[in-house]
Amino acid sequence: NAGVTQTPKFQVLKTGQSMTLQCAQDMNHEYMSWYRQDPGMGLRLIHYSVGAGITDQGEVPNGYNVSRSTTEDFPLRLLSAAPSQTSVYFCATSPRTGTPDTQYFGPGTRLTVL
Amino acid sequence: TQLLEQSPQFLSIQEGENLTVYCNSSSVFSSLQWYRQEPGEGPVLLVTVVTGGEVKKLKRLTFQFGDARKDSSLHITAAQPGDTGLYLCAGQFTGTASKLTFGTGTRLQVTL
């Protein structure tokens, strides 16, 4: 049982390049989300999904796309990377039981955009 | 817009000291959680509080949810170096199930 896995762990991009951050979970959780973490700002929600085929925007969605074709996977795409997207990205899942849920976080991807 | 403010932002103390971290909002939350994050890892849930005025204890950590469900505090008694990390509060609004709004974080360092 791996929990939540994220790849890659580190990535350096040049401005304008595209890439996909991968997130996978084996806990059969309905809810998945992507956050970015910047110094002094806590975690900010980028996009989230309440189940396969359903996605919605969070607090800071611009410049990012997501899709949810399966329960297990929730990739985050950067179409044209910008230096402002330099950050640490976390994927999280929760079972969405209707009561306050525990969010289970992956180990993060540290992205630098030059 | 950041809806949850934490204070202090940084805290450096010696082993054995007590400390309190505050999480404040102008919004009412249906529940509030506290997470701890260590370097290079994702946050890990410490506690969830749901009822206004609720107090929960986790060994040397005491968590309180404000009566109006707009604020919370985390008190650590006799801090140890193992308590070092980033402490994050996170609130859920009524009807949003798993969607969380995170606070700005408090970075705690406990030295010998």
Short mmCIF file of C-alpha atoms in Angstrom, two decimals:
data_model
loop_
_atom_site.label_atom_id
_atom_site.label_comp_id
_atom_site.label_asym_id
_atom_site.label_seq_id
_atom_site.Cartn_x
_atom_site.Cartn_y
_atom_site.Cartn_z
CA ASN A 1 0.00 0.00 0.00
CA ALA A 2 1.96 3.02 -1.28
CA GLY A 3 -0.61 5.68 -0.32
CA VAL A 4 -0.10 8.83 -2.40
CA THR A 5 2.82 8.92 -4.82
CA GLN A 6 4.09 11.91 -6.78
CA THR A 7 6.57 12.06 -9.64
CA PRO A 8 8.97 13.59 -10.30
CA LYS A 9 10.39 14.68 -6.94
CA PHE A 10 12.39 17.54 -8.48
CA GLN A 11 12.06 19.31 -11.84
CA VAL A 12 13.72 22.29 -13.49
CA LEU A 13 11.99 23.90 -16.48
CA LYS A 14 12.69 26.81 -18.75
CA THR A 15 10.06 29.50 -19.22
CA GLY A 16 7.52 28.38 -21.80
CA GLN A 17 8.11 24.64 -21.44
CA SER A 18 5.25 22.31 -20.58
CA MET A 19 5.18 19.37 -18.23
CA THR A 20 2.87 17.09 -16.26
CA LEU A 21 3.17 16.39 -12.56
CA GLN A 22 1.92 12.92 -11.77
CA CYS A 23 -0.15 11.92 -8.74
CA ALA A 24 -1.40 8.41 -8.01
CA GLN A 25 -3.19 6.86 -5.05
CA ASP A 26 -4.07 3.30 -4.11
CA MET A 27 -6.52 4.04 -1.29
CA ASN A 28 -9.63 4.25 -3.51
CA HIS A 29 -10.29 7.80 -2.29
CA GLU A 30 -12.86 9.85 -4.17
CA TYR A 31 -11.42 13.27 -3.46
CA MET A 32 -8.09 14.39 -4.89
CA SER A 33 -6.55 17.83 -4.95
CA TRP A 34 -3.45 19.78 -5.91
CA TYR A 35 -1.87 22.46 -3.75
CA ARG A 36 1.11 24.70 -4.17
CA GLN A 37 3.20 25.77 -1.21
CA ASP A 38 5.13 29.02 -1.18
CA PRO A 39 7.03 30.56 1.75
CA GLY A 40 4.78 32.41 4.18
CA MET A 41 1.61 31.48 2.31
CA GLY A 42 0.74 28.02 3.58
CA LEU A 43 -0.86 25.75 0.97
CA ARG A 44 -3.11 27.13 -1.73
CA LEU A 45 -5.60 24.96 -3.60
CA ILE A 46 -5.05 24.81 -7.37
CA HIS A 47 -7.63 22.27 -8.61
CA TYR A 48 -9.60 19.47 -7.06
CA SER A 49 -11.73 16.50 -8.06
CA VAL A 50 -14.60 14.85 -6.19
CA GLY A 51 -14.52 11.77 -8.39
CA ALA A 52 -13.52 10.36 -11.78
CA GLY A 53 -14.63 12.66 -14.59
CA ILE A 54 -15.27 15.64 -12.28
CA THR A 55 -12.83 18.49 -11.69
CA ASP A 56 -13.16 22.04 -10.39
CA GLN A 57 -11.00 25.09 -9.82
CA GLY A 58 -9.51 26.04 -6.51
CA GLU A 59 -8.03 29.32 -5.31
CA VAL A 60 -5.16 29.64 -7.85
CA PRO A 61 -6.06 27.69 -11.03
CA ASN A 62 -4.57 29.95 -13.71
CA GLY A 63 -1.80 28.32 -15.74
CA TYR A 64 -2.73 24.79 -14.67
CA ASN A 65 -4.96 22.09 -16.15
CA VAL A 66 -6.17 18.84 -14.64
CA SER A 67 -8.15 15.78 -15.66
CA ARG A 68 -9.46 12.78 -13.73
CA SER A 69 -10.06 9.81 -16.02
CA THR A 70 -9.60 7.22 -13.25
CA THR A 71 -10.06 7.14 -9.48
CA GLU A 72 -6.34 6.49 -9.01
CA ASP A 73 -4.70 9.24 -11.07
CA PHE A 74 -4.90 13.03 -11.01
CA PRO A 75 -2.20 14.65 -13.18
CA LEU A 76 -1.47 18.38 -13.08
CA ARG A 77 -0.38 19.99 -16.36
CA LEU A 78 1.57 23.19 -16.80
CA LEU A 79 1.01 24.27 -20.39
CA SER A 80 3.57 27.09 -20.55
CA ALA A 81 5.67 27.35 -17.43
CA ALA A 82 6.39 30.75 -15.88
CA PRO A 83 8.84 31.72 -13.10
CA SER A 84 5.82 32.52 -10.89
CA GLN A 85 5.04 28.79 -10.92
CA THR A 86 8.25 27.99 -9.07
CA SER A 87 6.93 26.24 -5.98
CA VAL A 88 6.50 22.96 -4.16
CA TYR A 89 3.44 21.06 -5.37
CA PHE A 90 1.50 18.63 -3.21
CA CYS A 91 -1.18 16.19 -4.21
CA ALA A 92 -3.66 15.13 -1.53
CA THR A 93 -6.50 12.63 -1.27
CA SER A 94 -9.35 12.03 1.16
CA PRO A 95 -12.15 9.48 1.40
CA ARG A 96 -14.90 12.12 1.40
CA THR A 97 -17.04 10.36 3.94
CA GLY A 98 -19.19 13.41 4.63
CA THR A 99 -17.57 14.02 8.01
CA PRO A 100 -14.41 16.13 8.40
CA ASP A 101 -11.93 14.20 6.30
CA THR A 102 -8.27 13.50 6.84
CA GLN A 103 -6.25 14.67 3.87
CA TYR A 104 -3.38 12.38 2.91
CA PHE A 105 -0.55 14.19 1.22
CA GLY A 106 2.08 12.96 -1.18
CA PRO A 107 5.77 13.80 -0.66
CA GLY A 108 5.67 16.76 -3.04
CA THR A 109 7.33 17.88 -6.27
CA ARG A 110 9.77 20.78 -6.11
CA LEU A 111 9.54 22.74 -9.37
CA THR A 112 11.88 25.49 -10.47
CA VAL A 113 11.10 27.56 -13.56
CA LEU A 114 14.03 29.54 -14.93
CA THR B 1 -7.48 35.66 -0.55
CA GLN B 2 -5.95 34.13 2.57
CA LEU B 3 -8.74 33.54 5.08
CA LEU B 4 -6.70 32.00 7.87
CA GLU B 5 -3.91 33.89 9.61
CA GLN B 6 -1.48 32.13 11.90
CA SER B 7 0.76 33.70 14.51
CA PRO B 8 3.55 33.76 15.17
CA GLN B 9 5.07 33.07 11.76
CA PHE B 10 8.33 31.84 13.28
CA LEU B 11 9.13 30.57 16.75
CA SER B 12 12.51 29.45 18.08
CA ILE B 13 12.54 28.11 21.63
CA GLN B 14 14.60 25.89 23.88
CA GLU B 15 13.68 22.40 24.96
CA GLY B 16 11.31 22.39 27.91
CA GLU B 17 9.60 25.71 27.13
CA ASN B 18 5.86 26.06 26.52
CA LEU B 19 4.38 27.75 23.46
CA THR B 20 1.06 28.64 21.86
CA VAL B 21 0.29 29.01 18.16
CA TYR B 22 -2.81 30.88 17.04
CA CYS B 23 -5.04 30.47 13.99
CA ASN B 24 -7.55 33.26 13.31
CA SER B 25 -10.21 33.90 10.69
CA SER B 26 -13.14 36.23 10.07
CA SER B 27 -15.09 33.26 8.69
CA VAL B 28 -16.95 30.53 10.53
CA PHE B 29 -15.69 27.02 9.87
CA SER B 30 -17.60 23.78 10.23
CA SER B 31 -14.39 22.11 11.38
CA LEU B 32 -10.73 22.91 11.77
CA GLN B 33 -7.69 20.73 11.46
CA TRP B 34 -4.05 21.03 12.49
CA TYR B 35 -1.28 19.49 10.41
CA ARG B 36 2.46 19.19 11.00
CA GLN B 37 4.91 19.19 8.13
CA GLU B 38 8.56 18.15 8.30
CA PRO B 39 11.15 19.20 5.71
CA GLY B 40 10.82 17.38 2.40
CA GLU B 41 7.51 15.78 3.30
CA GLY B 42 3.81 16.47 2.97
CA PRO B 43 1.68 17.64 5.91
CA VAL B 44 0.36 15.02 8.33
CA LEU B 45 -2.90 15.43 10.24
CA LEU B 46 -2.60 15.94 14.00
CA VAL B 47 -6.19 16.62 15.03
CA THR B 48 -9.67 17.66 13.87
CA VAL B 49 -11.94 19.85 16.02
CA VAL B 50 -15.60 20.26 15.17
CA THR B 51 -17.55 21.75 18.08
CA GLY B 52 -17.17 25.35 19.27
CA GLY B 53 -15.17 25.38 22.52
CA GLU B 54 -13.86 21.86 21.93
CA VAL B 55 -10.52 20.93 23.49
CA LYS B 56 -8.48 17.95 22.37
CA LYS B 57 -5.20 16.68 23.77
CA LEU B 58 -2.55 14.70 21.97
CA LYS B 59 0.19 13.90 24.51
CA ARG B 60 1.87 17.30 25.16
CA LEU B 61 -0.21 19.09 22.50
CA THR B 62 -3.52 20.76 23.40
CA PHE B 63 -5.83 22.01 20.65
CA GLN B 64 -8.79 24.34 21.18
CA PHE B 65 -11.53 25.47 18.80
CA GLY B 66 -12.97 28.90 19.54
CA ASP B 67 -16.55 29.20 20.77
CA ALA B 68 -17.59 30.97 17.57
CA ARG B 69 -15.65 28.48 15.41
CA LYS B 70 -13.57 31.31 13.90
CA ASP B 71 -10.28 30.64 15.65
CA SER B 72 -8.15 27.91 17.14
CA SER B 73 -5.02 27.50 19.19
CA LEU B 74 -2.32 24.88 19.60
CA HIS B 75 -0.44 24.76 22.90
CA ILE B 76 2.68 22.65 23.34
CA THR B 77 3.88 21.88 26.85
CA ALA B 78 7.56 21.18 27.51
CA ALA B 79 8.58 21.33 23.86
CA GLN B 80 11.08 18.80 22.57
CA PRO B 81 13.37 18.88 19.50
CA GLY B 82 11.05 16.33 17.87
CA ASP B 83 8.31 19.00 17.84
CA THR B 84 10.31 21.00 15.28
CA GLY B 85 8.39 21.54 12.06
CA LEU B 86 5.84 23.63 10.22
CA TYR B 87 2.41 23.73 11.87
CA LEU B 88 -0.55 24.44 9.62
CA CYS B 89 -4.17 25.02 10.52
CA ALA B 90 -6.81 24.26 7.91
CA GLY B 91 -10.52 25.02 7.94
CA GLN B 92 -13.49 23.48 6.20
CA PHE B 93 -16.56 25.52 5.35
CA THR B 94 -20.00 24.03 5.80
CA GLY B 95 -21.04 22.02 2.75
CA THR B 96 -17.61 21.82 1.16
CA ALA B 97 -16.77 18.38 2.55
CA SER B 98 -13.10 17.77 1.83
CA LYS B 99 -12.15 21.22 0.53
CA LEU B 100 -9.70 22.89 2.92
CA THR B 101 -8.44 26.43 3.35
CA PHE B 102 -4.96 26.43 4.87
CA GLY B 103 -3.42 28.96 7.18
CA THR B 104 -0.14 30.73 6.56
CA GLY B 105 1.83 28.35 8.80
CA THR B 106 4.00 28.62 11.93
CA ARG B 107 7.55 27.37 11.68
CA LEU B 108 8.73 26.03 15.05
CA GLN B 109 12.31 25.22 15.95
CA VAL B 110 13.10 23.61 19.29
CA THR B 111 16.75 23.48 20.30
CA LEU B 112 18.53 21.63 23.07
#
